[in-house]
mmCIF file of C-alpha atoms and ligand atoms in Angstrom:
data_model
loop_
_atom_site.group_PDB
_atom_site.id
_atom_site.type_symbol
_atom_site.label_atom_id
_atom_site.label_comp_id
_atom_site.label_asym_id
_atom_site.label_seq_id
_atom_site.Cartn_x
_atom_site.Cartn_y
_atom_site.Cartn_z
ATOM 1 C CA MET A 1 110.004 78.362 93.347
ATOM 2 C CA SER A 2 109.673 81.903 91.997
ATOM 3 C CA ALA A 3 108.072 84.604 94.158
ATOM 4 C CA LYS A 4 104.293 84.815 94.189
ATOM 5 C CA HIS A 5 102.582 87.580 92.237
ATOM 6 C CA ASN A 6 100.829 90.341 94.179
ATOM 7 C CA LEU A 7 97.381 90.810 92.596
ATOM 8 C CA LYS A 8 96.461 94.042 94.417
ATOM 9 C CA GLY A 9 97.402 97.423 92.965
ATOM 10 C CA ARG A 10 97.339 96.244 89.343
ATOM 11 C CA THR A 11 95.238 97.954 86.693
ATOM 12 C CA VAL A 12 92.783 95.823 84.693
ATOM 13 C CA GLU A 13 95.213 95.730 81.803
ATOM 14 C CA GLU A 14 98.088 94.644 84.032
ATOM 15 C CA MET A 15 95.895 91.964 85.570
ATOM 16 C CA GLU A 16 94.890 90.654 82.134
ATOM 17 C CA ASN A 17 98.530 90.570 81.036
ATOM 18 C CA LEU A 18 99.519 88.647 84.147
ATOM 19 C CA MET A 19 96.821 86.047 83.556
ATOM 20 C CA VAL A 20 98.016 85.546 79.977
ATOM 21 C CA GLU A 21 101.563 85.219 81.321
ATOM 22 C CA LEU A 22 100.286 82.505 83.687
ATOM 23 C CA GLY A 23 98.639 80.639 80.799
ATOM 24 C CA GLN A 24 95.073 81.738 81.619
ATOM 25 C CA PRO A 25 92.503 83.430 79.400
ATOM 26 C CA LYS A 26 92.618 87.247 79.471
ATOM 27 C CA PHE A 27 89.107 87.600 80.932
ATOM 28 C CA ARG A 28 90.301 85.932 84.151
ATOM 29 C CA GLY A 29 92.210 89.153 84.784
ATOM 30 C CA ARG A 30 88.980 91.190 84.682
ATOM 31 C CA GLN A 31 87.227 88.714 86.978
ATOM 32 C CA LEU A 32 90.007 88.900 89.530
ATOM 33 C CA PHE A 33 90.228 92.686 89.279
ATOM 34 C CA LEU A 34 86.526 92.937 90.098
ATOM 35 C CA TRP A 35 86.720 90.543 93.029
ATOM 36 C CA ILE A 36 89.630 92.405 94.586
ATOM 37 C CA ASN A 37 88.809 96.037 93.814
ATOM 38 C CA GLN A 38 85.027 96.098 93.836
ATOM 39 C CA LYS A 39 83.954 93.195 96.009
ATOM 40 C CA LYS A 40 86.987 93.765 98.269
ATOM 41 C CA GLU A 41 87.669 90.042 98.513
ATOM 42 C CA ASN A 42 91.121 88.944 99.618
ATOM 43 C CA ASP A 43 90.532 85.181 99.815
ATOM 44 C CA PHE A 44 90.605 83.140 96.612
ATOM 45 C CA ALA A 45 88.387 80.498 98.241
ATOM 46 C CA ASN A 46 85.491 82.985 98.340
ATOM 47 C CA MET A 47 85.667 83.867 94.643
ATOM 48 C CA THR A 48 82.857 81.490 93.890
ATOM 49 C CA ASP A 49 82.421 82.131 90.183
ATOM 50 C CA LEU A 50 85.956 80.936 89.527
ATOM 51 C CA ALA A 51 86.543 77.216 89.016
ATOM 52 C CA LYS A 52 87.871 75.512 92.143
ATOM 53 C CA LYS A 53 90.910 74.227 90.281
ATOM 54 C CA PHE A 54 91.746 77.729 89.089
ATOM 55 C CA ARG A 55 91.354 79.122 92.624
ATOM 56 C CA GLU A 56 93.736 76.473 93.913
ATOM 57 C CA ALA A 57 96.229 77.300 91.181
ATOM 58 C CA LEU A 58 95.951 80.980 92.061
ATOM 59 C CA ALA A 59 96.709 80.306 95.699
ATOM 60 C CA GLU A 60 99.898 78.542 94.570
ATOM 61 C CA THR A 61 101.166 81.359 92.382
ATOM 62 C CA CYS A 62 99.570 84.591 93.587
ATOM 63 C CA TYR A 63 98.614 86.442 96.761
ATOM 64 C CA ILE A 64 96.452 89.378 97.842
ATOM 65 C CA PRO A 65 98.067 91.443 100.615
ATOM 66 C CA THR A 66 96.288 93.821 102.999
ATOM 67 C CA ILE A 67 97.245 96.725 105.184
ATOM 68 C CA SER A 68 96.050 96.715 108.797
ATOM 69 C CA VAL A 69 94.869 99.303 111.297
ATOM 70 C CA ALA A 70 97.226 100.015 114.191
ATOM 71 C CA GLU A 71 94.901 102.535 115.759
ATOM 72 C CA GLU A 72 91.617 104.241 115.018
ATOM 73 C CA GLN A 73 90.364 107.489 116.557
ATOM 74 C CA ALA A 74 86.875 108.884 116.031
ATOM 75 C CA SER A 75 86.165 112.581 116.462
ATOM 76 C CA GLU A 76 82.966 114.056 117.858
ATOM 77 C CA ASP A 77 82.194 115.483 114.416
ATOM 78 C CA GLY A 78 82.377 112.059 112.725
ATOM 79 C CA THR A 79 85.914 112.417 111.383
ATOM 80 C CA THR A 80 87.864 109.199 111.852
ATOM 81 C CA LYS A 81 91.622 108.909 111.765
ATOM 82 C CA TYR A 82 93.298 105.597 110.946
ATOM 83 C CA LEU A 83 96.875 104.844 111.756
ATOM 84 C CA VAL A 84 97.616 102.365 109.000
ATOM 85 C CA GLN A 85 100.214 99.681 109.532
ATOM 86 C CA LEU A 86 102.133 98.543 106.457
ATOM 87 C CA HIS A 87 103.677 95.118 105.885
ATOM 88 C CA ASP A 88 107.129 96.330 106.994
ATOM 89 C CA GLY A 89 105.801 97.839 110.219
ATOM 90 C CA ARG A 90 105.894 101.439 108.927
ATOM 91 C CA LYS A 91 102.848 103.566 109.536
ATOM 92 C CA VAL A 92 100.936 106.205 107.608
ATOM 93 C CA GLU A 93 97.679 108.024 108.236
ATOM 94 C CA ALA A 94 94.320 108.018 106.483
ATOM 95 C CA VAL A 95 91.366 110.181 107.501
ATOM 96 C CA PHE A 96 87.657 109.698 106.829
ATOM 97 C CA ILE A 97 85.774 113.010 106.763
ATOM 98 C CA PRO A 98 81.982 112.970 106.474
ATOM 99 C CA THR A 99 80.354 116.218 105.417
ATOM 100 C CA GLU A 100 76.873 116.950 104.159
ATOM 101 C CA GLY A 101 76.245 114.884 101.047
ATOM 102 C CA ARG A 102 79.712 113.383 100.796
ATOM 103 C CA ALA A 103 82.244 111.245 102.622
ATOM 104 C CA THR A 104 85.857 112.006 101.808
ATOM 105 C CA LEU A 105 88.846 109.758 102.395
ATOM 106 C CA CYS A 106 92.231 111.457 102.733
ATOM 107 C CA ILE A 107 94.962 109.029 101.665
ATOM 108 C CA SER A 108 98.753 108.934 102.138
ATOM 109 C CA THR A 109 101.166 108.224 99.291
ATOM 110 C CA GLN A 110 104.586 108.058 101.003
ATOM 111 C CA VAL A 111 106.087 107.199 104.373
ATOM 112 C CA GLY A 112 107.543 110.583 105.343
ATOM 113 C CA CYS A 113 108.171 113.253 102.731
ATOM 114 C CA LYS A 114 111.148 114.809 100.937
ATOM 115 C CA MET A 115 109.579 118.244 100.453
ATOM 116 C CA ALA A 116 110.558 119.622 103.886
ATOM 117 C CA CYS A 117 107.830 122.273 104.191
ATOM 118 C CA SER A 118 108.695 124.098 107.414
ATOM 119 C CA PHE A 119 105.127 124.266 108.762
ATOM 120 C CA CYS A 120 104.672 120.525 108.410
ATOM 121 C CA ALA A 121 105.841 117.889 110.853
ATOM 122 C CA THR A 122 106.053 115.276 108.101
ATOM 123 C CA GLY A 123 108.537 117.580 106.397
ATOM 124 C CA TYR A 124 110.778 117.087 109.435
ATOM 125 C CA GLN A 125 110.438 113.318 109.328
ATOM 126 C CA LYS A 126 112.953 111.355 107.352
ATOM 127 C CA PHE A 127 111.565 110.154 104.047
ATOM 128 C CA THR A 128 111.466 106.386 104.311
ATOM 129 C CA ARG A 129 109.866 105.062 101.173
ATOM 130 C CA ASP A 130 107.150 105.412 98.563
ATOM 131 C CA LEU A 131 103.932 103.526 99.091
ATOM 132 C CA GLU A 132 103.322 100.842 96.506
ATOM 133 C CA SER A 133 100.187 101.226 94.401
ATOM 134 C CA TRP A 134 98.421 98.457 96.345
ATOM 135 C CA GLU A 135 99.147 100.234 99.649
ATOM 136 C CA ILE A 136 97.557 103.408 98.292
ATOM 137 C CA VAL A 137 94.502 101.574 96.934
ATOM 138 C CA ASP A 138 94.127 99.421 100.030
ATOM 139 C CA GLN A 139 93.492 102.484 102.238
ATOM 140 C CA LEU A 140 90.136 102.570 100.452
ATOM 141 C CA LEU A 141 89.600 98.806 100.144
ATOM 142 C CA THR A 142 90.503 97.482 103.578
ATOM 143 C CA LEU A 143 89.673 100.246 106.070
ATOM 144 C CA LYS A 144 86.121 100.076 107.417
ATOM 145 C CA PHE A 145 84.091 103.295 107.164
ATOM 146 C CA PRO A 146 80.767 104.248 108.752
ATOM 147 C CA THR A 147 79.378 105.203 105.310
ATOM 148 C CA PRO A 148 80.613 104.552 101.768
ATOM 149 C CA VAL A 149 83.428 106.811 100.571
ATOM 150 C CA THR A 150 82.279 109.185 97.799
ATOM 151 C CA ASN A 151 85.428 111.302 97.391
ATOM 152 C CA ILE A 152 89.161 110.747 97.607
ATOM 153 C CA VAL A 153 91.854 113.325 98.282
ATOM 154 C CA LEU A 154 95.551 112.501 98.040
ATOM 155 C CA MET A 155 96.578 114.943 100.760
ATOM 156 C CA GLY A 156 97.868 112.627 103.438
ATOM 157 C CA MET A 157 101.483 111.917 104.198
ATOM 158 C CA GLY A 158 103.823 112.508 101.245
ATOM 159 C CA GLU A 159 103.944 114.381 97.949
ATOM 160 C CA PRO A 160 101.839 112.388 95.441
ATOM 161 C CA PHE A 161 103.746 113.637 92.385
ATOM 162 C CA ASP A 162 106.976 112.365 93.929
ATOM 163 C CA ASN A 163 105.528 108.840 93.733
ATOM 164 C CA TRP A 164 104.140 109.283 90.260
ATOM 165 C CA GLU A 165 103.840 105.747 88.868
ATOM 166 C CA SER A 166 102.170 104.218 91.908
ATOM 167 C CA VAL A 167 99.829 107.192 92.241
ATOM 168 C CA VAL A 168 98.774 107.059 88.576
ATOM 169 C CA ARG A 169 98.148 103.328 88.846
ATOM 170 C CA ALA A 170 96.063 103.850 91.996
ATOM 171 C CA LEU A 171 94.033 106.632 90.358
ATOM 172 C CA LYS A 172 93.243 104.353 87.415
ATOM 173 C CA ILE A 173 92.107 101.603 89.782
ATOM 174 C CA PHE A 174 89.920 103.978 91.848
ATOM 175 C CA GLN A 175 88.110 105.087 88.704
ATOM 176 C CA ASP A 176 87.713 101.768 86.948
ATOM 177 C CA PRO A 177 84.088 100.691 86.274
ATOM 178 C CA MET A 178 85.096 97.231 87.541
ATOM 179 C CA GLY A 179 86.773 98.747 90.596
ATOM 180 C CA PRO A 180 85.659 101.124 93.367
ATOM 181 C CA GLN A 181 84.085 103.474 90.761
ATOM 182 C CA ILE A 182 85.161 106.763 92.322
ATOM 183 C CA GLY A 183 84.913 109.106 89.339
ATOM 184 C CA LYS A 184 87.702 111.511 88.474
ATOM 185 C CA ARG A 185 85.579 114.494 89.447
ATOM 186 C CA HIS A 186 85.508 113.023 92.949
ATOM 187 C CA ILE A 187 89.267 112.602 93.193
ATOM 188 C CA THR A 188 91.657 115.424 94.110
ATOM 189 C CA VAL A 189 95.434 115.210 94.091
ATOM 190 C CA SER A 190 97.321 117.819 96.095
ATOM 191 C CA THR A 191 100.870 118.915 95.270
ATOM 192 C CA VAL A 192 103.427 121.425 96.499
ATOM 193 C CA GLY A 193 103.807 122.358 92.842
ATOM 194 C CA ILE A 194 106.117 120.038 90.910
ATOM 195 C CA THR A 195 105.578 121.877 87.651
ATOM 196 C CA PRO A 196 106.291 119.180 85.020
ATOM 197 C CA LYS A 197 104.034 116.751 86.873
ATOM 198 C CA ILE A 198 101.237 119.317 87.074
ATOM 199 C CA ARG A 199 101.203 119.425 83.288
ATOM 200 C CA GLU A 200 101.415 115.652 83.003
ATOM 201 C CA PHE A 201 98.649 115.115 85.551
ATOM 202 C CA VAL A 202 96.202 117.502 83.950
ATOM 203 C CA GLY A 203 97.031 116.032 80.538
ATOM 204 C CA ALA A 204 96.276 112.554 81.867
ATOM 205 C CA ASN A 205 92.858 113.779 83.086
ATOM 206 C CA LEU A 206 92.869 111.522 86.120
ATOM 207 C CA GLY A 207 91.365 113.851 88.721
ATOM 208 C CA ARG A 208 91.219 117.369 90.086
ATOM 209 C CA LEU A 209 94.305 119.348 90.957
ATOM 210 C CA ALA A 210 94.964 121.079 94.273
ATOM 211 C CA ILE A 211 98.033 123.247 94.836
ATOM 212 C CA SER A 212 99.477 123.916 98.288
ATOM 213 C CA LEU A 213 100.193 127.591 97.674
ATOM 214 C CA HIS A 214 100.758 129.161 101.119
ATOM 215 C CA GLY A 215 102.748 132.134 99.825
ATOM 216 C CA THR A 216 102.432 135.019 97.376
ATOM 217 C CA THR A 217 106.096 135.833 96.628
ATOM 218 C CA ASP A 218 109.012 133.533 95.833
ATOM 219 C CA GLU A 219 110.947 134.774 98.838
ATOM 220 C CA GLN A 220 108.094 134.088 101.211
ATOM 221 C CA ARG A 221 107.106 130.771 99.683
ATOM 222 C CA SER A 222 110.698 129.479 99.450
ATOM 223 C CA SER A 223 111.186 130.290 103.122
ATOM 224 C CA ILE A 224 108.471 127.812 104.113
ATOM 225 C CA MET A 225 108.428 125.497 101.064
ATOM 226 C CA PRO A 226 111.952 124.712 99.780
ATOM 227 C CA MET A 227 110.587 123.098 96.610
ATOM 228 C CA ASN A 228 109.644 126.612 95.479
ATOM 229 C CA ARG A 229 113.326 127.251 94.762
ATOM 230 C CA LYS A 230 113.256 124.528 92.137
ATOM 231 C CA TYR A 231 109.811 125.375 90.761
ATOM 232 C CA PRO A 232 109.228 129.102 91.389
ATOM 233 C CA LEU A 233 105.792 130.614 91.650
ATOM 234 C CA ALA A 234 105.591 132.104 88.152
ATOM 235 C CA GLU A 235 106.509 128.789 86.547
ATOM 236 C CA MET A 236 104.047 126.860 88.688
ATOM 237 C CA MET A 237 101.216 129.314 88.071
ATOM 238 C CA GLU A 238 101.964 129.162 84.357
ATOM 239 C CA ALA A 239 101.485 125.394 84.457
ATOM 240 C CA CYS A 240 98.103 125.939 86.121
ATOM 241 C CA ARG A 241 97.217 128.670 83.626
ATOM 242 C CA THR A 242 98.203 127.153 80.315
ATOM 243 C CA VAL A 243 97.271 123.527 80.692
ATOM 244 C CA GLY A 244 93.954 122.923 78.956
ATOM 245 C CA PHE A 245 91.538 122.234 81.750
ATOM 246 C CA ASN A 246 88.211 121.012 80.573
ATOM 247 C CA ASN A 247 85.439 123.570 81.004
ATOM 248 C CA ARG A 248 84.208 122.543 84.407
ATOM 249 C CA ASP A 249 87.583 121.995 86.005
ATOM 250 C CA ARG A 250 89.008 124.413 88.524
ATOM 251 C CA VAL A 251 92.268 124.304 90.399
ATOM 252 C CA THR A 252 91.970 124.393 94.164
ATOM 253 C CA PHE A 253 94.569 126.569 95.864
ATOM 254 C CA GLU A 254 95.142 125.649 99.492
ATOM 255 C CA TYR A 255 96.393 128.614 101.512
ATOM 256 C CA LEU A 256 97.502 128.070 105.091
ATOM 257 C CA LEU A 257 97.497 131.389 106.951
ATOM 258 C CA ILE A 258 100.422 131.760 109.365
ATOM 259 C CA LYS A 259 100.613 134.822 111.575
ATOM 260 C CA GLY A 260 103.138 137.406 110.384
ATOM 261 C CA ILE A 261 104.325 135.144 107.559
ATOM 262 C CA ASN A 262 101.678 135.221 104.826
ATOM 263 C CA ASP A 263 98.512 136.704 106.342
ATOM 264 C CA SER A 264 98.805 140.417 105.499
ATOM 265 C CA VAL A 265 96.397 142.523 103.473
ATOM 266 C CA GLU A 266 99.176 142.857 100.873
ATOM 267 C CA ASP A 267 99.329 139.058 100.669
ATOM 268 C CA ALA A 268 95.589 138.909 100.055
ATOM 269 C CA TYR A 269 95.841 141.393 97.173
ATOM 270 C CA ARG A 270 98.896 139.616 95.746
ATOM 271 C CA LEU A 271 96.969 136.350 95.896
ATOM 272 C CA VAL A 272 94.134 137.947 93.920
ATOM 273 C CA GLU A 273 96.659 138.988 91.241
ATOM 274 C CA LEU A 274 98.308 135.571 91.171
ATOM 275 C CA VAL A 275 95.146 133.582 90.491
ATOM 276 C CA LYS A 276 92.886 136.096 88.761
ATOM 277 C CA ASP A 277 93.033 134.487 85.307
ATOM 278 C CA ILE A 278 92.939 130.874 86.505
ATOM 279 C CA PRO A 279 89.603 129.065 86.982
ATOM 280 C CA CYS A 280 90.005 128.225 90.638
ATOM 281 C CA LYS A 281 88.730 128.168 94.161
ATOM 282 C CA ILE A 282 90.698 128.985 97.274
ATOM 283 C CA ASN A 283 90.616 127.048 100.513
ATOM 284 C CA LEU A 284 91.891 129.056 103.443
ATOM 285 C CA LEU A 285 93.121 127.302 106.556
ATOM 286 C CA ALA A 286 94.445 128.886 109.743
ATOM 287 C CA TYR A 287 97.596 127.435 111.250
ATOM 288 C CA ASN A 288 97.134 125.342 114.367
ATOM 289 C CA GLU A 289 99.763 126.178 116.954
ATOM 290 C CA ASN A 290 101.843 123.367 118.392
ATOM 291 C CA THR A 291 105.057 122.742 120.205
ATOM 292 C CA PHE A 292 106.778 121.392 117.130
ATOM 293 C CA VAL A 293 107.204 124.550 115.057
ATOM 294 C CA ASP A 294 107.214 128.121 116.319
ATOM 295 C CA PHE A 295 104.526 129.464 113.987
ATOM 296 C CA LYS A 296 101.452 131.269 115.279
ATOM 297 C CA ARG A 297 97.816 131.076 114.301
ATOM 298 C CA PRO A 298 96.423 134.383 113.005
ATOM 299 C CA ASP A 299 93.545 136.029 114.865
ATOM 300 C CA GLU A 300 90.158 135.043 113.530
ATOM 301 C CA LYS A 301 89.446 138.615 112.411
ATOM 302 C CA VAL A 302 92.658 138.628 110.334
ATOM 303 C CA VAL A 303 91.555 135.425 108.614
ATOM 304 C CA LEU A 304 88.092 136.812 107.926
ATOM 305 C CA LYS A 305 89.533 140.078 106.572
ATOM 306 C CA PHE A 306 91.835 138.070 104.280
ATOM 307 C CA GLN A 307 88.862 136.050 103.072
ATOM 308 C CA ARG A 308 86.763 139.207 102.569
ATOM 309 C CA ILE A 309 89.385 140.675 100.200
ATOM 310 C CA LEU A 310 89.329 137.504 98.116
ATOM 311 C CA LEU A 311 85.538 137.363 98.058
ATOM 312 C CA ASP A 312 85.294 141.052 97.127
ATOM 313 C CA ASN A 313 87.499 140.252 94.165
ATOM 314 C CA ASN A 314 85.127 137.528 92.994
ATOM 315 C CA LEU A 315 87.251 134.602 94.052
ATOM 316 C CA THR A 316 85.397 131.556 95.314
ATOM 317 C CA THR A 317 86.894 131.207 98.759
ATOM 318 C CA THR A 318 86.157 128.896 101.649
ATOM 319 C CA TYR A 319 87.588 129.079 105.108
ATOM 320 C CA ARG A 320 87.764 125.615 106.591
ATOM 321 C CA ARG A 321 87.670 125.483 110.313
ATOM 322 C CA SER A 322 89.458 122.198 110.954
ATOM 323 C CA ARG A 323 87.337 119.149 111.431
ATOM 324 C CA GLY A 324 88.374 116.418 113.822
ATOM 325 C CA ARG A 325 90.450 118.817 115.895
ATOM 326 C CA ASP A 326 89.746 116.859 119.048
ATOM 327 C CA ILE A 327 91.749 114.020 117.489
ATOM 328 C CA ALA A 328 94.173 116.254 115.556
ATOM 329 C CA ALA A 329 93.208 114.627 112.320
ATOM 330 C CA ALA A 330 91.310 116.832 109.889
ATOM 331 C CA CYS A 331 92.522 116.301 106.369
ATOM 332 C CA GLY A 332 94.128 119.693 105.852
ATOM 333 C CA GLN A 333 95.741 119.288 109.207
ATOM 334 C CA LEU A 334 96.923 115.825 108.266
ATOM 335 C CA HIS A 335 98.483 117.133 105.093
ATOM 336 C CA HIS A 336 100.314 119.864 106.890
ATOM 337 C CA LYS A 337 101.222 117.465 109.650
ATOM 338 C CA HIS A 338 100.952 119.909 112.466
ATOM 339 C CA ALA A 339 102.833 118.610 115.412
ATOM 340 C CA ARG A 340 99.701 117.551 117.238
ATOM 341 C CA ALA A 341 98.924 115.007 114.530
ATOM 342 C CA THR A 342 102.490 113.790 114.532
ATOM 343 C CA GLN A 343 102.631 113.624 118.280
ATOM 344 C CA ALA A 344 99.482 111.537 118.207
ATOM 345 C CA GLN A 345 101.126 109.306 115.638
ATOM 346 C CA ALA A 346 104.376 109.139 117.574
ATOM 347 C CA GLN A 347 102.467 108.170 120.686
ATOM 348 C CA ALA A 348 100.577 105.514 118.782
ATOM 349 C CA GLN A 349 103.824 104.178 117.335
ATOM 350 C CA ALA A 350 105.375 104.061 120.787
ATOM 351 C CA ILE A 351 102.582 101.856 122.125
HETATM 352 S S1 SF4 B 1 103.073 119.760 103.442
HETATM 353 FE FE1 SF4 B 1 102.843 117.940 102.131
HETATM 354 S S2 SF4 B 1 104.547 118.155 100.654
HETATM 355 FE FE2 SF4 B 1 105.050 119.560 102.368
HETATM 356 S S3 SF4 B 1 106.366 118.317 103.730
HETATM 357 FE FE3 SF4 B 1 104.224 118.092 104.434
HETATM 358 S S4 SF4 B 1 103.475 116.189 103.439
HETATM 359 FE FE4 SF4 B 1 105.320 116.888 102.335
#
């Protein structure tokens, strides 16, 4: 008997095509897509508007997999971190972050990461594999949240543009009117700056773009983000500058301030120059010290001075004090995989 078909992580069109392939009418694909991606149903027996005979046939030929939760940690500020267990026993992280008026889910796209950013513990982990589209989507479908998720950020473990096909498929599913209905303005994909994919992503109009910038010269940025050697700053900024964003779109530049590395007044002015003709906002984060990497957190007054220079130059700039720090799990922190988060994960994996 041939292998069963996985029904999760397929777009509506792919689901329709599969049904036709299985000798069913096309509309069955839409029905199944809705049951799985909007009603979050994983059991054919509960899909009551489908004929019993069809449900039985489905159970013979298809299956609906799920991820599971290995560990869950809730922070005092409402942030919840999930250590997600995959079917092969590997683990990734997802973080639920409630803020006023929204609830954001930070999702992982790979197990480990090839990008090797030196401030990031994931960068030190061996890349193991890409997540399949269903494993990306299922972080939204299967995890249980205190309130409904309104926003999604692909800033968890991995570089989303390095897992392009699965990420694009997941973004289409998130946005589908018959799916979870998270609109593209509520979805942000964060990248280290893989230039050709930046252009492709913006062209596809599947969500907002965030760039992990973290440096204002090639020398500085390459020293902490090796991918900068392949896609230097000028080239990456050009991709952000020339791609035709629609009027309301802005790029988000994430800038992690590390003491003595990229937190000088000169850096602040260089940053102003770098982004001045790009519709954007800047999210500043201050490095969280850990035993994993010997980087230091800048003094608060250095961070505020840096922010002041940006604000005085009319750049929309936020300084995010990490949320969920008591569980080492705020989303920015998760993305940068400071050692505390990884240690927490390593401990959880050791249990
Ligand atoms: S910061 Fe992001 S892209 Fe860089 S190594 Fe960490 S997970 Fe990968």
